[in-house]
PDB file of C-alpha atoms in Angstrom:
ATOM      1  CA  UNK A   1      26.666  40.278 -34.592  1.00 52.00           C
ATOM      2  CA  UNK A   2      24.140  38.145 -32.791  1.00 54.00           C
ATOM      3  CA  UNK A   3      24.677  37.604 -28.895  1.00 55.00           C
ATOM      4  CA  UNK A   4      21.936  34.484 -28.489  1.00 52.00           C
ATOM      5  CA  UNK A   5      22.791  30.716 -29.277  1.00 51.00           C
ATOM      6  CA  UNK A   6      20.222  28.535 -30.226  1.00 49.00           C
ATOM      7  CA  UNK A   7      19.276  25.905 -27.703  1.00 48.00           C
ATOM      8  CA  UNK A   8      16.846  23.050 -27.998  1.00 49.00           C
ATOM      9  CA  UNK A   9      14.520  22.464 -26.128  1.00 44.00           C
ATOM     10  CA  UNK A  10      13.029  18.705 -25.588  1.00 49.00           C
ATOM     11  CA  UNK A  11       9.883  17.373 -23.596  1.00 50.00           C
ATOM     12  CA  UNK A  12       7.135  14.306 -23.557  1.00 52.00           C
ATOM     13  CA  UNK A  13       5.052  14.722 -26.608  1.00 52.00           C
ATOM     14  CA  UNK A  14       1.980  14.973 -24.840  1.00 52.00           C
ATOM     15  CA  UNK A  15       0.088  17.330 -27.710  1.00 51.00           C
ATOM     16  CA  UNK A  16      -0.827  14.231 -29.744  1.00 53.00           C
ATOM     17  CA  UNK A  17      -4.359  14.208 -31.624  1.00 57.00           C
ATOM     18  CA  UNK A  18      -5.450  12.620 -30.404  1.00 59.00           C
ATOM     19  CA  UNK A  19      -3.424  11.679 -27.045  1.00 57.00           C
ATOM     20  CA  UNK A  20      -1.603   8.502 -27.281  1.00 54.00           C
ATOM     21  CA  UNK A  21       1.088   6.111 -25.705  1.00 54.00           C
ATOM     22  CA  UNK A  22       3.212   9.478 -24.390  1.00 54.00           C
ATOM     23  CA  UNK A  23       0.096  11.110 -22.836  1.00 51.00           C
ATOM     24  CA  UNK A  24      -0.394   8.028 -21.320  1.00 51.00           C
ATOM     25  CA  UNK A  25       3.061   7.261 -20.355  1.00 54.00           C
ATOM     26  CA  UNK A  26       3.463  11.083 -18.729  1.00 52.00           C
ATOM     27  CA  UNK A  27       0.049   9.994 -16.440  1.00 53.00           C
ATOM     28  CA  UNK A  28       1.113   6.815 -15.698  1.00 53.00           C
ATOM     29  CA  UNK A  29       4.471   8.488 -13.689  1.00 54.00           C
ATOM     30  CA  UNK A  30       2.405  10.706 -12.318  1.00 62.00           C
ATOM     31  CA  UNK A  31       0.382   8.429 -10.638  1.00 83.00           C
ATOM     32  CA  UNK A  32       0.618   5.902  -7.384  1.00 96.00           C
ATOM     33  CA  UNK A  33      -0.927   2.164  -6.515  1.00 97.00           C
ATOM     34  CA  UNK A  34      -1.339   0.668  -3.179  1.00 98.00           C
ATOM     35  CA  UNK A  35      -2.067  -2.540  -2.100  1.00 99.00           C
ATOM     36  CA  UNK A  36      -3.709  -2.379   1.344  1.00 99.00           C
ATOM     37  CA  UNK A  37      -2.915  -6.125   3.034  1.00 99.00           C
ATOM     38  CA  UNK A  38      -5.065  -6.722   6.160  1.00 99.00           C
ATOM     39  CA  UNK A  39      -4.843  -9.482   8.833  1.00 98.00           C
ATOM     40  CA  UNK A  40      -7.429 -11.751   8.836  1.00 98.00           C
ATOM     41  CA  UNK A  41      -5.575 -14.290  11.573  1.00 98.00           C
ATOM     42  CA  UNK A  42      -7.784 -15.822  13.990  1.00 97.00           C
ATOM     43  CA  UNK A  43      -7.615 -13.375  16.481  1.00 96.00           C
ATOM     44  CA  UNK A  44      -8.948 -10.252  14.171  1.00 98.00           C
ATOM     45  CA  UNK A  45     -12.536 -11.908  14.895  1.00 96.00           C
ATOM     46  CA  UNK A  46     -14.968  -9.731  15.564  1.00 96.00           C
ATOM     47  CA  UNK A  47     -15.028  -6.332  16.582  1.00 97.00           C
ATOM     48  CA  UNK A  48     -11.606  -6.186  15.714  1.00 98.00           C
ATOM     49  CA  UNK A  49     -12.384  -6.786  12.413  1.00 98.00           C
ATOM     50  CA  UNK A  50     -15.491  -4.885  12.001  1.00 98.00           C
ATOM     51  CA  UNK A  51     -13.665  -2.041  13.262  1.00 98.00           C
ATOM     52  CA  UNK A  52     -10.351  -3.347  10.890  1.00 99.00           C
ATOM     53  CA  UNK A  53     -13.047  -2.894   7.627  1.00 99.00           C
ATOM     54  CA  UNK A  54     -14.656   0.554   8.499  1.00 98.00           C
ATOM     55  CA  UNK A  55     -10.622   1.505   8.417  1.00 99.00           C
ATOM     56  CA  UNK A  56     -10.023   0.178   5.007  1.00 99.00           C
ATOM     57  CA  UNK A  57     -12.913   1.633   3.498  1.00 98.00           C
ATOM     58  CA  UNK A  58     -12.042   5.000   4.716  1.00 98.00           C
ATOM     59  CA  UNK A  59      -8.376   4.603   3.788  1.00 98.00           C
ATOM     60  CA  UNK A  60      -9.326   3.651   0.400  1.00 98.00           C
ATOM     61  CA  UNK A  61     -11.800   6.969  -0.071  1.00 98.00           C
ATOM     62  CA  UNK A  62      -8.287   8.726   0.992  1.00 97.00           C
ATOM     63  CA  UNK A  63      -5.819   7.282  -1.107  1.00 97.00           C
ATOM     64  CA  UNK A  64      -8.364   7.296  -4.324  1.00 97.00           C
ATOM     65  CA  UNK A  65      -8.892  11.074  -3.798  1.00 95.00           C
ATOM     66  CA  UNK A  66      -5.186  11.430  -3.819  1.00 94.00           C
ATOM     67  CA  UNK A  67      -4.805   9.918  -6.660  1.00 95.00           C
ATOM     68  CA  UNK A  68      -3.575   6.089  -6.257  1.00 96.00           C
ATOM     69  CA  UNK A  69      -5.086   3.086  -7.823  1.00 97.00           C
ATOM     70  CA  UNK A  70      -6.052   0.834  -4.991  1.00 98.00           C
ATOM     71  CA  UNK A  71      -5.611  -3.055  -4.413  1.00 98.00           C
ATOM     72  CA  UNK A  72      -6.178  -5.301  -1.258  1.00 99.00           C
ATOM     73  CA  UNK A  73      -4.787  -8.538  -0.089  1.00 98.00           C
ATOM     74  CA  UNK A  74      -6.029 -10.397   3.419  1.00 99.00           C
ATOM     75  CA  UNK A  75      -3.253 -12.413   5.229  1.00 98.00           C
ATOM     76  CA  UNK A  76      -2.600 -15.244   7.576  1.00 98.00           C
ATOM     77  CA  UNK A  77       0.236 -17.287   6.945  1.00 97.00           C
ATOM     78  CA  UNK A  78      -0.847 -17.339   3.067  1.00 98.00           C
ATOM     79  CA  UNK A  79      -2.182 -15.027   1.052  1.00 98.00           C
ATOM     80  CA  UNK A  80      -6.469 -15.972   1.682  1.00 98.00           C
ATOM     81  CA  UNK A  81      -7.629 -12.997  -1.047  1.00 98.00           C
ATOM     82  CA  UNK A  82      -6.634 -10.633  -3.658  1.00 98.00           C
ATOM     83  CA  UNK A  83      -8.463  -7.481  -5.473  1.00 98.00           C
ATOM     84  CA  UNK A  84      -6.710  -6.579  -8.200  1.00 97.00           C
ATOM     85  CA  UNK A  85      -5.424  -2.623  -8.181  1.00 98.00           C
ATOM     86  CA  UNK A  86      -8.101  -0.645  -9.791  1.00 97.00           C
ATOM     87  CA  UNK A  87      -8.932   3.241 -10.431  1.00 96.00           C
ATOM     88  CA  UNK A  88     -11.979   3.020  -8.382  1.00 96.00           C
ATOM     89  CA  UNK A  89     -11.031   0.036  -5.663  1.00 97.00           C
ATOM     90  CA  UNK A  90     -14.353  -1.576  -6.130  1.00 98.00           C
ATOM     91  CA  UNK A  91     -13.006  -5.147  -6.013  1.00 98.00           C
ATOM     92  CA  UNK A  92     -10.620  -4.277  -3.147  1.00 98.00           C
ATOM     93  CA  UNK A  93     -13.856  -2.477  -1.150  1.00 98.00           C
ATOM     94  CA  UNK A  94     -15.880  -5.639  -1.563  1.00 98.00           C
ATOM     95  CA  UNK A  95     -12.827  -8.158  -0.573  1.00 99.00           C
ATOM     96  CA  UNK A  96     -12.298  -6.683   2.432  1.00 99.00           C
ATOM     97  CA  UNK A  97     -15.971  -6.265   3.524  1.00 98.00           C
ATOM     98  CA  UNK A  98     -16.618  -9.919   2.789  1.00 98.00           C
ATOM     99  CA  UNK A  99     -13.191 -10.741   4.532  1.00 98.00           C
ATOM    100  CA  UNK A 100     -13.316 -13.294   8.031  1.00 97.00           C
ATOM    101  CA  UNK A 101     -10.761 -14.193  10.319  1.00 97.00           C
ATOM    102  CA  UNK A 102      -8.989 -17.462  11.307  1.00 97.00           C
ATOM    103  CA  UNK A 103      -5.177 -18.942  10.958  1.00 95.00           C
ATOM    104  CA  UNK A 104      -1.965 -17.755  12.172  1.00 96.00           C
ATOM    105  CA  UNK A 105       0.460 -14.884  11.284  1.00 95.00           C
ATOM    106  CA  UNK A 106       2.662 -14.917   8.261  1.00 97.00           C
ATOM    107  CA  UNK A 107       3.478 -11.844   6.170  1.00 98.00           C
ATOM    108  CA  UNK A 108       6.137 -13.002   3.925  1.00 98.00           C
ATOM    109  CA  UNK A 109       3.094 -14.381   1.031  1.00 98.00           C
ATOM    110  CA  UNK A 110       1.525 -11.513   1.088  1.00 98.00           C
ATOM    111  CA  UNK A 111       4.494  -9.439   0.564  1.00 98.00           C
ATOM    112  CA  UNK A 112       5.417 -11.207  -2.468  1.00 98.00           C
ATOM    113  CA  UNK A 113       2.289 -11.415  -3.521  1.00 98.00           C
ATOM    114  CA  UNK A 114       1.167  -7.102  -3.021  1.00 98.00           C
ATOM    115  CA  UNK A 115       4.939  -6.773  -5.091  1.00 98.00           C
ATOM    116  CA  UNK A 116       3.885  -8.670  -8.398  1.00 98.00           C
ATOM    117  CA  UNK A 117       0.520  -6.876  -7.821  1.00 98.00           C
ATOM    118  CA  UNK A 118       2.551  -4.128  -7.445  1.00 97.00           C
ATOM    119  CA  UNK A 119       5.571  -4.337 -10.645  1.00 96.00           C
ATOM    120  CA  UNK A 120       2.785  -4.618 -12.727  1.00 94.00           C
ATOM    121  CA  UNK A 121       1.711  -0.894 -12.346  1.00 94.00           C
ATOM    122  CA  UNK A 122       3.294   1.247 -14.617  1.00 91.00           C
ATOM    123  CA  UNK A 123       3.286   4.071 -11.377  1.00 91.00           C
ATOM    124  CA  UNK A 124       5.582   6.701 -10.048  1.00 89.00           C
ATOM    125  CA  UNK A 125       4.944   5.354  -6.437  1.00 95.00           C
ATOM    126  CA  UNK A 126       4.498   1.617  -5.003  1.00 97.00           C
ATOM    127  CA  UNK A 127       2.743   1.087  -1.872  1.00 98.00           C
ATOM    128  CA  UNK A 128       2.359  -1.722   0.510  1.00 98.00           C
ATOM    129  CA  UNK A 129       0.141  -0.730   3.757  1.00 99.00           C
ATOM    130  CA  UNK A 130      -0.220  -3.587   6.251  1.00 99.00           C
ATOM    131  CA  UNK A 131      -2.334  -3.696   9.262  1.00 99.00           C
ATOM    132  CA  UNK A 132      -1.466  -6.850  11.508  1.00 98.00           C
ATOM    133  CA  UNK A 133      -2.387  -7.465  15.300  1.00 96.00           C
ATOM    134  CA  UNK A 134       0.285 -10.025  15.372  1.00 93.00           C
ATOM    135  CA  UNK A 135       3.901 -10.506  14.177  1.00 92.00           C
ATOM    136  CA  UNK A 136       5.617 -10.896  11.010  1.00 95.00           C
ATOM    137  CA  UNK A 137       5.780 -15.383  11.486  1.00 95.00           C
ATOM    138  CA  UNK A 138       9.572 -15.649  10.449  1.00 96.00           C
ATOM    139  CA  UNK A 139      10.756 -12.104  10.805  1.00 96.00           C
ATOM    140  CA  UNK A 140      14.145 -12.909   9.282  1.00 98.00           C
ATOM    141  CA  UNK A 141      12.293 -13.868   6.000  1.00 98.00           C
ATOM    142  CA  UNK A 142      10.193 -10.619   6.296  1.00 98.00           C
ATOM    143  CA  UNK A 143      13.128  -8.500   6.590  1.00 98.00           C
ATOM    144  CA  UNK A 144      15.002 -10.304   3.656  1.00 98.00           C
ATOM    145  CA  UNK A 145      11.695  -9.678   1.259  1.00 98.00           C
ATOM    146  CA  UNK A 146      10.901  -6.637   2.234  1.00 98.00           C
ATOM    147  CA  UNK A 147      14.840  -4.918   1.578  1.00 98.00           C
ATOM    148  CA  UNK A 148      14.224  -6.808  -2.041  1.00 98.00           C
ATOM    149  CA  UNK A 149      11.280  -4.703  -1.807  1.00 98.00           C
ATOM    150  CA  UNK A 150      12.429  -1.115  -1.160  1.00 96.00           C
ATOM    151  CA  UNK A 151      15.091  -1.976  -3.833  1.00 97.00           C
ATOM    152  CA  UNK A 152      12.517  -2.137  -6.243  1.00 96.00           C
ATOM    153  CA  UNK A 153      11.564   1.018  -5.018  1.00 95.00           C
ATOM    154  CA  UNK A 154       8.683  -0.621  -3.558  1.00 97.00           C
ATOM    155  CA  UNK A 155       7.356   1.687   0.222  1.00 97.00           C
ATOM    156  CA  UNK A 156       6.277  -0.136   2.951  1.00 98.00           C
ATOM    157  CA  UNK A 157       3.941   1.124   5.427  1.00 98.00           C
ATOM    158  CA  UNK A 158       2.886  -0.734   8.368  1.00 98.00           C
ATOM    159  CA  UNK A 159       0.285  -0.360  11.833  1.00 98.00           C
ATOM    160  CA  UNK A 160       0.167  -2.554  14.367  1.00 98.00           C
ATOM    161  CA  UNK A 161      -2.544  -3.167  16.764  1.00 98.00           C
ATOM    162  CA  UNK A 162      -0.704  -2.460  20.761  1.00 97.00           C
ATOM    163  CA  UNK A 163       2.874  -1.307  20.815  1.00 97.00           C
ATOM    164  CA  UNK A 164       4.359  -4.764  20.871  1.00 96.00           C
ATOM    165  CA  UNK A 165       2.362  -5.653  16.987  1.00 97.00           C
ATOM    166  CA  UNK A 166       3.464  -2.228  16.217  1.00 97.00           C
ATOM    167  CA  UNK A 167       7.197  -2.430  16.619  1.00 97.00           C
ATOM    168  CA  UNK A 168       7.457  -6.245  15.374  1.00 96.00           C
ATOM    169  CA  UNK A 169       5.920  -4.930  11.864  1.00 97.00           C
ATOM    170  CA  UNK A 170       7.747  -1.889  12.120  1.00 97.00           C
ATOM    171  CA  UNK A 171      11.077  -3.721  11.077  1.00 97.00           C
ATOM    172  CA  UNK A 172      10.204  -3.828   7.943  1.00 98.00           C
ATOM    173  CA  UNK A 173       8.672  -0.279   7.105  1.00 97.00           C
ATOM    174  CA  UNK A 174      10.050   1.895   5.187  1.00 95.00           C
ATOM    175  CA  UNK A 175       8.991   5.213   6.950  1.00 95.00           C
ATOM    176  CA  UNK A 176      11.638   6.791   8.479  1.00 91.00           C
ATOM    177  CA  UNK A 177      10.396   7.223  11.896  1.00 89.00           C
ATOM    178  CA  UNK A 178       8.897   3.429  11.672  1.00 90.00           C
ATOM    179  CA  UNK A 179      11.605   2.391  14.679  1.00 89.00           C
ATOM    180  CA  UNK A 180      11.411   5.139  17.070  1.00 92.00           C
ATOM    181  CA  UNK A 181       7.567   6.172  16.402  1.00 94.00           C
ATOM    182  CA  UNK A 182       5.752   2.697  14.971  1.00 97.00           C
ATOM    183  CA  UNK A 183       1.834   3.200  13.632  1.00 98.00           C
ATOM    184  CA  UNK A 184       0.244   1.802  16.235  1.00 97.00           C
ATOM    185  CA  UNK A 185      -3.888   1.132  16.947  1.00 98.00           C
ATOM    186  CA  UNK A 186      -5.700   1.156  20.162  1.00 96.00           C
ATOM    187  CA  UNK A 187      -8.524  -1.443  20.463  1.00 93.00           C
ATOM    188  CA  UNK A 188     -11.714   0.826  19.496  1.00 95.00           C
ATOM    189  CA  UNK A 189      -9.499   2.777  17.364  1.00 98.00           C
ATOM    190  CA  UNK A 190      -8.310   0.277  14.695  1.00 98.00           C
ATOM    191  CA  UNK A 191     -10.836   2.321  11.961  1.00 98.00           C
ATOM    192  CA  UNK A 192      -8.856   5.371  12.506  1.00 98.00           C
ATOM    193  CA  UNK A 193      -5.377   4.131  12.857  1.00 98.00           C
ATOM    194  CA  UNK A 194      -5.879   2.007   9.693  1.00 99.00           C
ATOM    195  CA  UNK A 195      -7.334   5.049   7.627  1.00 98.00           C
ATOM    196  CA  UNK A 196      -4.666   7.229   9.397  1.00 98.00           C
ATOM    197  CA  UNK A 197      -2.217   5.359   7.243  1.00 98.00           C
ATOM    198  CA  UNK A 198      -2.937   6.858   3.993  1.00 97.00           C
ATOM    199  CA  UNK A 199      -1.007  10.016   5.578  1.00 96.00           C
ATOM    200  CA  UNK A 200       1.969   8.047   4.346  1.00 95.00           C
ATOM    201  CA  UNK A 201       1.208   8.194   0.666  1.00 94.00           C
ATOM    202  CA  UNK A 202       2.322  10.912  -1.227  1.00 83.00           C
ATOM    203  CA  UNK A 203      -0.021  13.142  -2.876  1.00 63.00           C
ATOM    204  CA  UNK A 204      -0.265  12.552  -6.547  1.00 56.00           C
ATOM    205  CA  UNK A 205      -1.815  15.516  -9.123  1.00 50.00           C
ATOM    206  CA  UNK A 206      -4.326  13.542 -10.969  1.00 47.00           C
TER     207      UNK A 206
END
């Protein structure tokens, strides 16, 4: 008398010749998008934003080796550019480099904005990183969009230049240790704290 059962065994039907819509489907969960939103307010002007652009470039080189599409927005108190989110973050390299500052602080546009960019990714992990050497404009609002955010499953990242930036965008990151330990930049090291922010992704097997 036999002692096994059958069982059956299901799983994507990635084996296709050739690959189609599963294949696709299976990569797509694998994968991650970010949409890196910069300040551009009046008082990023200039070194701060020179050093604000070296940062983005390098933290797009990271998150594109680790497998995310990339996307960029710039920020005052309206959304002043998009890139759409692309494999190779061309678009979002040359919005950023041809970014310049002037207006006030606002994030609540951009938010909105970086999560339609965002839904319309068919990716395993969302990501909003914000740099910002001011506040949030009405943090109340912020705080609203940004919990409909994570309950889209949406992450939030955020760096602010000095400890008092750093804490005010903190309230609406989604890192754990965003309250007690904000991202925070030191004038002359806005490059690095900016690309340093890409630690927060997760890595993704391409």
């Amino acid at each position: 008398m036999a002692t096994w059962t059958k069982k059956r065994f299901e799983s994507q039907p990635v084996t296709e010749t050739p690959p189609g819509t599963n294949l696709e489907r299976l990569q797509a969960s694998l994968s991650g998008s970010v949409v890196l939103a910069l300040d551009v307010s009046g008082s990023m002007s200039g070194s701060r934003l020179s050093e604000a652009k070296e940062g983005c470039r390098r933290f797009f080189d990271e998150a594109i080796e680790d497998g995310y599409s990339v996307g960029a927005l710039l920020w005052t108190t309206q959304v002043e550019g998009r890139a759409a989110i692309s494999r190779d973050g061309q678009d979002a390299r040359r919005l950023i480099a041809d970014s310049c500052a002037g207006g006030g602080n606002g994030v609540v546009p951009a938010l909105r904005e970086a999560r339609d960019m965002l839904m319309a990714q068919n990716a395993g992990d969302r990501v909003i990183a914000i740099f910002g050497d001011g506040d949030l404009g009405d943090p109340a609002a912020a705080i609203r969009v940004a919990a409909e955010l994570r309950a889209e499953d949406i992450r939030i990242i955020t760096c602010g230049l000095g400890l008092g930036s750093a804490e005010m965008l903190a309230v609406i990151s989604s890192e754990a240790n965003a309250a007690d330990a904000p991202r925070t930049a030191e004038q002359g090291r806005i490059a690095d704290a900016i690309a340093d922010m890409s630690s927060g992704l997760k890595r993704v097997t391409r």
